[in-house]
Amino acid sequence: MSQEKTKASLPLRMAISAVGGCAAATFCHPLDTLKVHMQVRGNVQYKSLTDAAVTIVRNEGLFTGLYAGVSAAYLRQWTYGACRVGIFSHLMAMTGKDKASVTIVEKLGMGLFSGGIGAFLGTPAELALVRMTADSKLPPAERQHYRHVFDCLGRAIKTGGVGSMWTGAGPTVARSMLLSASMLASYSEFKALLHRTQPSVFTQDGLLTMFCGTMMGSLVANTVVNPVDVIKSRIQMRPGDYDGMIDCFRKSIRSDGVTVLARGFVPAFVKLAPYTCISLIVTEKISLAVMGSAAV
């Protein structure tokens, strides 16, 4: 283990992770908007991902439509994103082992823990993100026309109290724990596997190694979390309609069939893959430059 890595503090790792997340959010936020639109309204209005994008831009404009809620996306990265990767990286360093020696079980445990902490702290930003991106899909009389993330959170506190900012915290934490565990553990494992298999092609901490690792990890993670993601979005948009995750799960399957759990899979993967690629690679490269070793 490198000397630089042992000296890296948790706040430094979290800050680097947040910067990487914000870089990814800038490029990927429109895909997150499309994902929420399709999950909340399903395929009733949109025929495809492309049709959804064209319709939103035509009706609402590029920045007010596809970039609605981007301020919430940035806040989310300084809470959830910073904790998810930053804490995971710190826990990896605390083991005192080389990354290749940390077992998959240990990595899964670290991912569950870091994802849970990050999700709880980031739930207010997540709630604002869902409400702001889907606001235009509500009936005109019910639209809130949020100015920015703090306007959205302020209204939530005013109407429902501070506790209302954690509406949907259960599915958010569950989803994030699964995502962090499956994504970070599989990315770390795939990165090591690629390097062991073809070291001349996939160099240690090389750009190609990171890129392929993030793509493979994204597929694994998206398969694991998409059902929870659908339930989470529905609860956050219509909290009064459901008595928790199980009730939402039952009502969704009863009304739309079991395939509802796969709804939005393509836009979710199309968003997750480039987001993971950009955020982790930027985080890894900054970590290499600042700390002398990769974050994951």
PDB file of C-alpha atoms in Angstrom:
ATOM      1  CA  MET A   1       0.000   0.000   0.000  1.00  0.00           C
ATOM      2  CA  SER A   2       1.400   3.370  -0.972  1.00  0.00           C
ATOM      3  CA  GLN A   3       2.462   5.886   1.639  1.00  0.00           C
ATOM      4  CA  GLU A   4       0.388   8.582  -0.071  1.00  0.00           C
ATOM      5  CA  LYS A   5      -2.740   6.508   0.307  1.00  0.00           C
ATOM      6  CA  THR A   6      -2.333   6.027   4.056  1.00  0.00           C
ATOM      7  CA  LYS A   7      -2.138   9.812   4.510  1.00  0.00           C
ATOM      8  CA  ALA A   8      -5.307  10.589   2.547  1.00  0.00           C
ATOM      9  CA  SER A   9      -8.057  11.776   4.883  1.00  0.00           C
ATOM     10  CA  LEU A  10     -11.730  10.868   4.646  1.00  0.00           C
ATOM     11  CA  PRO A  11     -12.779  14.504   3.881  1.00  0.00           C
ATOM     12  CA  LEU A  12     -10.264  14.644   1.022  1.00  0.00           C
ATOM     13  CA  ARG A  13     -11.561  11.390  -0.452  1.00  0.00           C
ATOM     14  CA  MET A  14     -15.154  12.627  -0.132  1.00  0.00           C
ATOM     15  CA  ALA A  15     -14.341  15.966  -1.797  1.00  0.00           C
ATOM     16  CA  ILE A  16     -12.630  14.248  -4.721  1.00  0.00           C
ATOM     17  CA  SER A  17     -15.600  11.910  -5.079  1.00  0.00           C
ATOM     18  CA  ALA A  18     -18.023  14.850  -5.092  1.00  0.00           C
ATOM     19  CA  VAL A  19     -16.062  16.615  -7.843  1.00  0.00           C
ATOM     20  CA  GLY A  20     -16.135  13.448  -9.935  1.00  0.00           C
ATOM     21  CA  GLY A  21     -19.871  13.128  -9.356  1.00  0.00           C
ATOM     22  CA  CYS A  22     -20.552  16.741 -10.324  1.00  0.00           C
ATOM     23  CA  ALA A  23     -18.595  16.280 -13.556  1.00  0.00           C
ATOM     24  CA  ALA A  24     -20.778  13.305 -14.406  1.00  0.00           C
ATOM     25  CA  ALA A  25     -24.000  15.085 -13.397  1.00  0.00           C
ATOM     26  CA  THR A  26     -23.267  17.938 -15.790  1.00  0.00           C
ATOM     27  CA  PHE A  27     -23.211  15.562 -18.750  1.00  0.00           C
ATOM     28  CA  CYS A  28     -25.741  12.974 -17.606  1.00  0.00           C
ATOM     29  CA  HIS A  29     -28.514  14.949 -15.916  1.00  0.00           C
ATOM     30  CA  PRO A  30     -30.741  14.987 -19.040  1.00  0.00           C
ATOM     31  CA  LEU A  31     -30.773  11.171 -19.002  1.00  0.00           C
ATOM     32  CA  ASP A  32     -31.802  11.205 -15.338  1.00  0.00           C
ATOM     33  CA  THR A  33     -34.674  13.522 -16.274  1.00  0.00           C
ATOM     34  CA  LEU A  34     -35.795  11.131 -19.017  1.00  0.00           C
ATOM     35  CA  LYS A  35     -35.576   8.160 -16.642  1.00  0.00           C
ATOM     36  CA  VAL A  36     -37.829   9.802 -14.052  1.00  0.00           C
ATOM     37  CA  HIS A  37     -40.350  10.922 -16.697  1.00  0.00           C
ATOM     38  CA  MET A  38     -40.663   7.397 -18.094  1.00  0.00           C
ATOM     39  CA  GLN A  39     -40.822   5.695 -14.699  1.00  0.00           C
ATOM     40  CA  VAL A  40     -43.472   8.026 -13.319  1.00  0.00           C
ATOM     41  CA  ARG A  41     -45.661   8.046 -16.412  1.00  0.00           C
ATOM     42  CA  GLY A  42     -44.526   4.776 -17.992  1.00  0.00           C
ATOM     43  CA  ASN A  43     -45.055   4.304 -21.738  1.00  0.00           C
ATOM     44  CA  VAL A  44     -48.453   5.997 -21.776  1.00  0.00           C
ATOM     45  CA  GLN A  45     -47.172   9.179 -23.382  1.00  0.00           C
ATOM     46  CA  TYR A  46     -43.707   8.344 -24.688  1.00  0.00           C
ATOM     47  CA  LYS A  47     -43.044   5.690 -27.314  1.00  0.00           C
ATOM     48  CA  SER A  48     -39.313   5.528 -26.675  1.00  0.00           C
ATOM     49  CA  LEU A  49     -36.358   7.290 -25.047  1.00  0.00           C
ATOM     50  CA  THR A  50     -35.815   9.356 -28.186  1.00  0.00           C
ATOM     51  CA  ASP A  51     -39.488  10.291 -28.383  1.00  0.00           C
ATOM     52  CA  ALA A  52     -39.388  11.394 -24.733  1.00  0.00           C
ATOM     53  CA  ALA A  53     -36.326  13.597 -25.328  1.00  0.00           C
ATOM     54  CA  VAL A  54     -37.763  15.222 -28.452  1.00  0.00           C
ATOM     55  CA  THR A  55     -41.132  15.829 -26.789  1.00  0.00           C
ATOM     56  CA  ILE A  56     -39.622  17.404 -23.671  1.00  0.00           C
ATOM     57  CA  VAL A  57     -37.280  19.706 -25.610  1.00  0.00           C
ATOM     58  CA  ARG A  58     -40.062  20.751 -27.980  1.00  0.00           C
ATOM     59  CA  ASN A  59     -42.538  21.503 -25.185  1.00  0.00           C
ATOM     60  CA  GLU A  60     -40.247  22.834 -22.444  1.00  0.00           C
ATOM     61  CA  GLY A  61     -36.889  23.713 -23.973  1.00  0.00           C
ATOM     62  CA  LEU A  62     -33.437  22.219 -23.419  1.00  0.00           C
ATOM     63  CA  PHE A  63     -32.442  23.795 -20.094  1.00  0.00           C
ATOM     64  CA  THR A  64     -35.867  24.189 -18.516  1.00  0.00           C
ATOM     65  CA  GLY A  65     -36.848  20.699 -19.664  1.00  0.00           C
ATOM     66  CA  LEU A  66     -33.929  18.285 -19.745  1.00  0.00           C
ATOM     67  CA  TYR A  67     -31.875  20.246 -17.184  1.00  0.00           C
ATOM     68  CA  ALA A  68     -34.737  20.817 -14.760  1.00  0.00           C
ATOM     69  CA  GLY A  69     -33.501  20.106 -11.242  1.00  0.00           C
ATOM     70  CA  VAL A  70     -29.787  20.192 -12.063  1.00  0.00           C
ATOM     71  CA  SER A  71     -29.079  22.156  -8.857  1.00  0.00           C
ATOM     72  CA  ALA A  72     -30.510  19.221  -6.894  1.00  0.00           C
ATOM     73  CA  ALA A  73     -28.236  16.890  -8.859  1.00  0.00           C
ATOM     74  CA  TYR A  74     -25.173  18.879  -7.763  1.00  0.00           C
ATOM     75  CA  LEU A  75     -26.289  18.920  -4.119  1.00  0.00           C
ATOM     76  CA  ARG A  76     -26.831  15.174  -4.363  1.00  0.00           C
ATOM     77  CA  GLN A  77     -23.204  14.695  -5.390  1.00  0.00           C
ATOM     78  CA  TRP A  78     -21.916  16.658  -2.386  1.00  0.00           C
ATOM     79  CA  THR A  79     -23.950  14.438  -0.063  1.00  0.00           C
ATOM     80  CA  TYR A  80     -24.671  10.999  -1.494  1.00  0.00           C
ATOM     81  CA  GLY A  81     -21.890  10.926  -4.098  1.00  0.00           C
ATOM     82  CA  ALA A  82     -19.218  12.151  -1.712  1.00  0.00           C
ATOM     83  CA  CYS A  83     -20.122   9.548   0.919  1.00  0.00           C
ATOM     84  CA  ARG A  84     -20.669   6.613  -1.416  1.00  0.00           C
ATOM     85  CA  VAL A  85     -17.245   6.581  -3.074  1.00  0.00           C
ATOM     86  CA  GLY A  86     -15.343   8.559  -0.430  1.00  0.00           C
ATOM     87  CA  ILE A  87     -16.279   6.283   2.475  1.00  0.00           C
ATOM     88  CA  PHE A  88     -15.796   3.155   0.354  1.00  0.00           C
ATOM     89  CA  SER A  89     -12.293   4.329  -0.606  1.00  0.00           C
ATOM     90  CA  HIS A  90     -11.490   5.154   3.015  1.00  0.00           C
ATOM     91  CA  LEU A  91     -12.676   1.744   4.229  1.00  0.00           C
ATOM     92  CA  MET A  92     -10.572   0.041   1.557  1.00  0.00           C
ATOM     93  CA  ALA A  93      -7.518   1.922   2.846  1.00  0.00           C
ATOM     94  CA  MET A  94      -8.329   1.052   6.472  1.00  0.00           C
ATOM     95  CA  THR A  95      -8.076  -2.678   5.741  1.00  0.00           C
ATOM     96  CA  GLY A  96      -4.328  -2.254   5.350  1.00  0.00           C
ATOM     97  CA  LYS A  97      -4.426  -4.588   2.346  1.00  0.00           C
ATOM     98  CA  ASP A  98      -3.591  -4.168  -1.285  1.00  0.00           C
ATOM     99  CA  LYS A  99      -6.797  -3.711  -3.325  1.00  0.00           C
ATOM    100  CA  ALA A 100      -6.354  -7.100  -4.999  1.00  0.00           C
ATOM    101  CA  SER A 101      -6.270  -8.764  -1.571  1.00  0.00           C
ATOM    102  CA  VAL A 102      -9.598  -7.323  -0.373  1.00  0.00           C
ATOM    103  CA  THR A 103     -12.272  -9.993  -0.857  1.00  0.00           C
ATOM    104  CA  ILE A 104     -15.494  -9.505  -2.799  1.00  0.00           C
ATOM    105  CA  VAL A 105     -17.478 -10.060   0.418  1.00  0.00           C
ATOM    106  CA  GLU A 106     -15.552  -7.263   2.147  1.00  0.00           C
ATOM    107  CA  LYS A 107     -16.124  -4.961  -0.814  1.00  0.00           C
ATOM    108  CA  LEU A 108     -19.837  -5.714  -0.845  1.00  0.00           C
ATOM    109  CA  GLY A 109     -20.035  -4.909   2.867  1.00  0.00           C
ATOM    110  CA  MET A 110     -18.167  -1.638   2.373  1.00  0.00           C
ATOM    111  CA  GLY A 111     -20.472  -0.732  -0.502  1.00  0.00           C
ATOM    112  CA  LEU A 112     -23.586  -1.447   1.525  1.00  0.00           C
ATOM    113  CA  PHE A 113     -22.322   0.683   4.419  1.00  0.00           C
ATOM    114  CA  SER A 114     -21.099   3.659   2.353  1.00  0.00           C
ATOM    115  CA  GLY A 115     -24.191   3.586   0.161  1.00  0.00           C
ATOM    116  CA  GLY A 116     -26.500   3.548   3.176  1.00  0.00           C
ATOM    117  CA  ILE A 117     -24.799   6.510   4.871  1.00  0.00           C
ATOM    118  CA  GLY A 118     -24.657   8.499   1.655  1.00  0.00           C
ATOM    119  CA  ALA A 119     -28.257   7.764   0.761  1.00  0.00           C
ATOM    120  CA  PHE A 120     -29.603   8.867   4.136  1.00  0.00           C
ATOM    121  CA  LEU A 121     -27.689  12.158   3.993  1.00  0.00           C
ATOM    122  CA  GLY A 122     -28.572  12.644   0.339  1.00  0.00           C
ATOM    123  CA  THR A 123     -32.286  11.813   0.549  1.00  0.00           C
ATOM    124  CA  PRO A 124     -33.401  15.489   0.650  1.00  0.00           C
ATOM    125  CA  ALA A 125     -31.449  16.208  -2.540  1.00  0.00           C
ATOM    126  CA  GLU A 126     -32.793  13.005  -4.121  1.00  0.00           C
ATOM    127  CA  LEU A 127     -36.352  13.991  -3.226  1.00  0.00           C
ATOM    128  CA  ALA A 128     -35.853  17.441  -4.733  1.00  0.00           C
ATOM    129  CA  LEU A 129     -34.294  15.931  -7.849  1.00  0.00           C
ATOM    130  CA  VAL A 130     -37.283  13.658  -8.512  1.00  0.00           C
ATOM    131  CA  ARG A 131     -39.862  16.362  -7.829  1.00  0.00           C
ATOM    132  CA  MET A 132     -38.092  19.030  -9.879  1.00  0.00           C
ATOM    133  CA  THR A 133     -37.452  16.825 -12.911  1.00  0.00           C
ATOM    134  CA  ALA A 134     -41.018  15.467 -12.972  1.00  0.00           C
ATOM    135  CA  ASP A 135     -42.850  18.692 -12.040  1.00  0.00           C
ATOM    136  CA  SER A 136     -43.780  19.460 -15.635  1.00  0.00           C
ATOM    137  CA  LYS A 137     -45.566  16.097 -15.942  1.00  0.00           C
ATOM    138  CA  LEU A 138     -48.088  16.963 -13.236  1.00  0.00           C
ATOM    139  CA  PRO A 139     -51.456  18.507 -14.148  1.00  0.00           C
ATOM    140  CA  PRO A 140     -51.008  22.304 -14.654  1.00  0.00           C
ATOM    141  CA  ALA A 141     -52.877  23.114 -11.441  1.00  0.00           C
ATOM    142  CA  GLU A 142     -50.530  20.916  -9.406  1.00  0.00           C
ATOM    143  CA  ARG A 143     -47.199  22.158 -10.790  1.00  0.00           C
ATOM    144  CA  GLN A 144     -44.894  23.893  -8.320  1.00  0.00           C
ATOM    145  CA  HIS A 145     -42.458  25.636 -10.715  1.00  0.00           C
ATOM    146  CA  TYR A 146     -39.456  25.271  -8.392  1.00  0.00           C
ATOM    147  CA  ARG A 147     -36.717  27.888  -8.882  1.00  0.00           C
ATOM    148  CA  HIS A 148     -33.878  25.778  -7.480  1.00  0.00           C
ATOM    149  CA  VAL A 149     -33.170  22.927  -5.077  1.00  0.00           C
ATOM    150  CA  PHE A 150     -33.401  25.021  -1.911  1.00  0.00           C
ATOM    151  CA  ASP A 151     -36.734  26.449  -3.049  1.00  0.00           C
ATOM    152  CA  CYS A 152     -38.027  22.887  -3.449  1.00  0.00           C
ATOM    153  CA  LEU A 153     -36.713  21.783  -0.051  1.00  0.00           C
ATOM    154  CA  GLY A 154     -38.012  24.966   1.602  1.00  0.00           C
ATOM    155  CA  ARG A 155     -41.519  24.269   0.347  1.00  0.00           C
ATOM    156  CA  ALA A 156     -41.292  20.669   1.493  1.00  0.00           C
ATOM    157  CA  ILE A 157     -40.351  21.832   5.007  1.00  0.00           C
ATOM    158  CA  LYS A 158     -43.061  24.501   5.029  1.00  0.00           C
ATOM    159  CA  THR A 159     -45.839  22.104   4.055  1.00  0.00           C
ATOM    160  CA  GLY A 160     -44.696  18.896   5.739  1.00  0.00           C
ATOM    161  CA  GLY A 161     -41.995  19.767   8.256  1.00  0.00           C
ATOM    162  CA  VAL A 162     -38.325  18.820   8.281  1.00  0.00           C
ATOM    163  CA  GLY A 163     -39.213  15.139   8.277  1.00  0.00           C
ATOM    164  CA  SER A 164     -40.847  15.509   4.862  1.00  0.00           C
ATOM    165  CA  MET A 165     -37.383  15.870   3.320  1.00  0.00           C
ATOM    166  CA  TRP A 166     -36.866  12.190   4.085  1.00  0.00           C
ATOM    167  CA  THR A 167     -40.013  11.095   2.281  1.00  0.00           C
ATOM    168  CA  GLY A 168     -39.135   7.865   0.518  1.00  0.00           C
ATOM    169  CA  ALA A 169     -35.974   7.403   2.611  1.00  0.00           C
ATOM    170  CA  GLY A 170     -36.582   3.667   2.926  1.00  0.00           C
ATOM    171  CA  PRO A 171     -36.496   2.823  -0.789  1.00  0.00           C
ATOM    172  CA  THR A 172     -33.797   5.442  -1.392  1.00  0.00           C
ATOM    173  CA  VAL A 173     -31.465   3.904   1.180  1.00  0.00           C
ATOM    174  CA  ALA A 174     -32.250   0.355   0.025  1.00  0.00           C
ATOM    175  CA  ARG A 175     -31.624   1.244  -3.595  1.00  0.00           C
ATOM    176  CA  SER A 176     -28.397   3.101  -2.841  1.00  0.00           C
ATOM    177  CA  MET A 177     -27.023   0.312  -0.681  1.00  0.00           C
ATOM    178  CA  LEU A 178     -27.656  -2.191  -3.463  1.00  0.00           C
ATOM    179  CA  LEU A 179     -26.243   0.151  -6.102  1.00  0.00           C
ATOM    180  CA  SER A 180     -23.091   0.975  -4.174  1.00  0.00           C
ATOM    181  CA  ALA A 181     -22.407  -2.633  -3.218  1.00  0.00           C
ATOM    182  CA  SER A 182     -23.008  -4.044  -6.695  1.00  0.00           C
ATOM    183  CA  MET A 183     -21.347  -1.187  -8.575  1.00  0.00           C
ATOM    184  CA  LEU A 184     -18.218  -0.522  -6.532  1.00  0.00           C
ATOM    185  CA  ALA A 185     -17.513  -4.165  -5.699  1.00  0.00           C
ATOM    186  CA  SER A 186     -18.026  -5.374  -9.274  1.00  0.00           C
ATOM    187  CA  TYR A 187     -16.040  -2.451 -10.729  1.00  0.00           C
ATOM    188  CA  SER A 188     -13.123  -3.176  -8.431  1.00  0.00           C
ATOM    189  CA  GLU A 189     -13.285  -6.894  -9.211  1.00  0.00           C
ATOM    190  CA  PHE A 190     -13.623  -6.422 -12.982  1.00  0.00           C
ATOM    191  CA  LYS A 191     -10.774  -3.925 -13.019  1.00  0.00           C
ATOM    192  CA  ALA A 192      -8.483  -6.405 -11.250  1.00  0.00           C
ATOM    193  CA  LEU A 193      -9.676  -9.302 -13.430  1.00  0.00           C
ATOM    194  CA  LEU A 194      -9.012  -7.417 -16.651  1.00  0.00           C
ATOM    195  CA  HIS A 195      -5.521  -6.503 -15.501  1.00  0.00           C
ATOM    196  CA  ARG A 196      -4.711 -10.084 -14.488  1.00  0.00           C
ATOM    197  CA  THR A 197      -6.060 -11.499 -17.752  1.00  0.00           C
ATOM    198  CA  GLN A 198      -4.422  -9.100 -20.207  1.00  0.00           C
ATOM    199  CA  PRO A 199      -1.921  -6.908 -18.329  1.00  0.00           C
ATOM    200  CA  SER A 200      -0.367  -5.594 -21.539  1.00  0.00           C
ATOM    201  CA  VAL A 201      -3.742  -4.311 -22.736  1.00  0.00           C
ATOM    202  CA  PHE A 202      -5.459  -3.498 -19.458  1.00  0.00           C
ATOM    203  CA  THR A 203      -2.736  -1.771 -17.471  1.00  0.00           C
ATOM    204  CA  GLN A 204      -3.232  -1.195 -13.740  1.00  0.00           C
ATOM    205  CA  ASP A 205      -5.334   1.944 -13.260  1.00  0.00           C
ATOM    206  CA  GLY A 206      -5.182   2.585 -17.008  1.00  0.00           C
ATOM    207  CA  LEU A 207      -7.962   4.484 -18.779  1.00  0.00           C
ATOM    208  CA  LEU A 208      -9.087   1.479 -20.841  1.00  0.00           C
ATOM    209  CA  THR A 209      -9.136  -0.718 -17.744  1.00  0.00           C
ATOM    210  CA  MET A 210     -11.274   1.808 -15.878  1.00  0.00           C
ATOM    211  CA  PHE A 211     -13.615   2.310 -18.834  1.00  0.00           C
ATOM    212  CA  CYS A 212     -14.292  -1.395 -19.365  1.00  0.00           C
ATOM    213  CA  GLY A 213     -14.615  -1.947 -15.617  1.00  0.00           C
ATOM    214  CA  THR A 214     -17.235   0.780 -15.265  1.00  0.00           C
ATOM    215  CA  MET A 215     -19.269  -0.514 -18.220  1.00  0.00           C
ATOM    216  CA  MET A 216     -19.348  -4.049 -16.832  1.00  0.00           C
ATOM    217  CA  GLY A 217     -20.087  -2.810 -13.323  1.00  0.00           C
ATOM    218  CA  SER A 218     -22.917  -0.622 -14.608  1.00  0.00           C
ATOM    219  CA  LEU A 219     -24.670  -3.579 -16.217  1.00  0.00           C
ATOM    220  CA  VAL A 220     -24.496  -5.566 -12.996  1.00  0.00           C
ATOM    221  CA  ALA A 221     -25.667  -2.658 -10.854  1.00  0.00           C
ATOM    222  CA  ASN A 222     -28.522  -1.639 -13.139  1.00  0.00           C
ATOM    223  CA  THR A 223     -29.893  -5.178 -13.183  1.00  0.00           C
ATOM    224  CA  VAL A 224     -29.851  -5.252  -9.385  1.00  0.00           C
ATOM    225  CA  VAL A 225     -31.368  -1.843  -8.620  1.00  0.00           C
ATOM    226  CA  ASN A 226     -33.868  -1.082 -11.388  1.00  0.00           C
ATOM    227  CA  PRO A 227     -36.890  -2.662  -9.611  1.00  0.00           C
ATOM    228  CA  VAL A 228     -36.154  -0.682  -6.436  1.00  0.00           C
ATOM    229  CA  ASP A 229     -35.574   2.456  -8.506  1.00  0.00           C
ATOM    230  CA  VAL A 230     -39.040   2.212 -10.051  1.00  0.00           C
ATOM    231  CA  ILE A 231     -40.684   1.833  -6.633  1.00  0.00           C
ATOM    232  CA  LYS A 232     -38.617   4.674  -5.158  1.00  0.00           C
ATOM    233  CA  SER A 233     -39.609   7.142  -7.885  1.00  0.00           C
ATOM    234  CA  ARG A 234     -43.293   6.315  -7.538  1.00  0.00           C
ATOM    235  CA  ILE A 235     -43.300   6.721  -3.759  1.00  0.00           C
ATOM    236  CA  GLN A 236     -41.459  10.056  -3.899  1.00  0.00           C
ATOM    237  CA  MET A 237     -43.808  11.495  -6.527  1.00  0.00           C
ATOM    238  CA  ARG A 238     -47.052  10.249  -4.915  1.00  0.00           C
ATOM    239  CA  PRO A 239     -46.241   9.567  -1.237  1.00  0.00           C
ATOM    240  CA  GLY A 240     -49.902   9.581  -0.190  1.00  0.00           C
ATOM    241  CA  ASP A 241     -50.821   6.771  -2.566  1.00  0.00           C
ATOM    242  CA  TYR A 242     -48.679   4.103  -0.905  1.00  0.00           C
ATOM    243  CA  ASP A 243     -48.069   2.733   2.601  1.00  0.00           C
ATOM    244  CA  GLY A 244     -44.434   1.888   1.969  1.00  0.00           C
ATOM    245  CA  MET A 245     -42.295  -0.095  -0.441  1.00  0.00           C
ATOM    246  CA  ILE A 246     -44.225  -3.373  -0.176  1.00  0.00           C
ATOM    247  CA  ASP A 247     -47.569  -1.655  -0.758  1.00  0.00           C
ATOM    248  CA  CYS A 248     -46.187   0.227  -3.768  1.00  0.00           C
ATOM    249  CA  PHE A 249     -44.672  -3.011  -5.074  1.00  0.00           C
ATOM    250  CA  ARG A 250     -48.008  -4.834  -4.845  1.00  0.00           C
ATOM    251  CA  LYS A 251     -50.096  -2.030  -6.317  1.00  0.00           C
ATOM    252  CA  SER A 252     -47.664  -1.472  -9.178  1.00  0.00           C
ATOM    253  CA  ILE A 253     -47.661  -5.148 -10.182  1.00  0.00           C
ATOM    254  CA  ARG A 254     -51.428  -5.395  -9.775  1.00  0.00           C
ATOM    255  CA  SER A 255     -52.074  -2.393 -12.023  1.00  0.00           C
ATOM    256  CA  ASP A 256     -49.255  -2.704 -14.577  1.00  0.00           C
ATOM    257  CA  GLY A 257     -47.980  -6.282 -14.362  1.00  0.00           C
ATOM    258  CA  VAL A 258     -44.606  -7.641 -13.279  1.00  0.00           C
ATOM    259  CA  THR A 259     -42.888  -5.985 -16.251  1.00  0.00           C
ATOM    260  CA  VAL A 260     -43.386  -2.640 -14.505  1.00  0.00           C
ATOM    261  CA  LEU A 261     -40.277  -3.467 -12.463  1.00  0.00           C
ATOM    262  CA  ALA A 262     -38.202  -3.373 -15.651  1.00  0.00           C
ATOM    263  CA  ARG A 263     -39.744  -0.112 -16.802  1.00  0.00           C
ATOM    264  CA  GLY A 264     -37.129   2.482 -17.608  1.00  0.00           C
ATOM    265  CA  PHE A 265     -34.329  -0.138 -17.704  1.00  0.00           C
ATOM    266  CA  VAL A 266     -32.845   1.161 -20.963  1.00  0.00           C
ATOM    267  CA  PRO A 267     -32.799   4.865 -20.041  1.00  0.00           C
ATOM    268  CA  ALA A 268     -31.579   3.911 -16.555  1.00  0.00           C
ATOM    269  CA  PHE A 269     -28.639   1.965 -18.001  1.00  0.00           C
ATOM    270  CA  VAL A 270     -27.958   4.602 -20.650  1.00  0.00           C
ATOM    271  CA  LYS A 271     -27.758   7.130 -17.813  1.00  0.00           C
ATOM    272  CA  LEU A 272     -25.952   4.938 -15.281  1.00  0.00           C
ATOM    273  CA  ALA A 273     -23.201   3.699 -17.592  1.00  0.00           C
ATOM    274  CA  PRO A 274     -21.841   7.097 -18.727  1.00  0.00           C
ATOM    275  CA  TYR A 275     -22.454   8.588 -15.273  1.00  0.00           C
ATOM    276  CA  THR A 276     -20.480   5.785 -13.624  1.00  0.00           C
ATOM    277  CA  CYS A 277     -17.787   5.995 -16.274  1.00  0.00           C
ATOM    278  CA  ILE A 278     -17.298   9.750 -15.925  1.00  0.00           C
ATOM    279  CA  SER A 279     -17.651   9.968 -12.139  1.00  0.00           C
ATOM    280  CA  LEU A 280     -15.376   7.041 -11.294  1.00  0.00           C
ATOM    281  CA  ILE A 281     -12.723   7.813 -13.906  1.00  0.00           C
ATOM    282  CA  VAL A 282     -12.567  11.491 -12.896  1.00  0.00           C
ATOM    283  CA  THR A 283     -12.438  10.455  -9.226  1.00  0.00           C
ATOM    284  CA  GLU A 284      -9.769   7.831  -9.908  1.00  0.00           C
ATOM    285  CA  LYS A 285      -7.594  10.181 -11.977  1.00  0.00           C
ATOM    286  CA  ILE A 286      -7.813  13.015  -9.437  1.00  0.00           C
ATOM    287  CA  SER A 287      -7.011  10.517  -6.662  1.00  0.00           C
ATOM    288  CA  LEU A 288      -3.964   9.284  -8.565  1.00  0.00           C
ATOM    289  CA  ALA A 289      -2.771  12.861  -9.033  1.00  0.00           C
ATOM    290  CA  VAL A 290      -3.475  14.035  -5.476  1.00  0.00           C
ATOM    291  CA  MET A 291      -3.011  10.900  -3.351  1.00  0.00           C
ATOM    292  CA  GLY A 292      -0.730   8.803  -5.524  1.00  0.00           C
ATOM    293  CA  SER A 293      -3.190   5.901  -5.754  1.00  0.00           C
ATOM    294  CA  ALA A 294      -6.617   5.148  -7.224  1.00  0.00           C
ATOM    295  CA  ALA A 295      -9.719   5.553  -5.086  1.00  0.00           C
ATOM    296  CA  VAL A 296     -11.298   2.132  -5.741  1.00  0.00           C
TER     297      VAL A 296
END
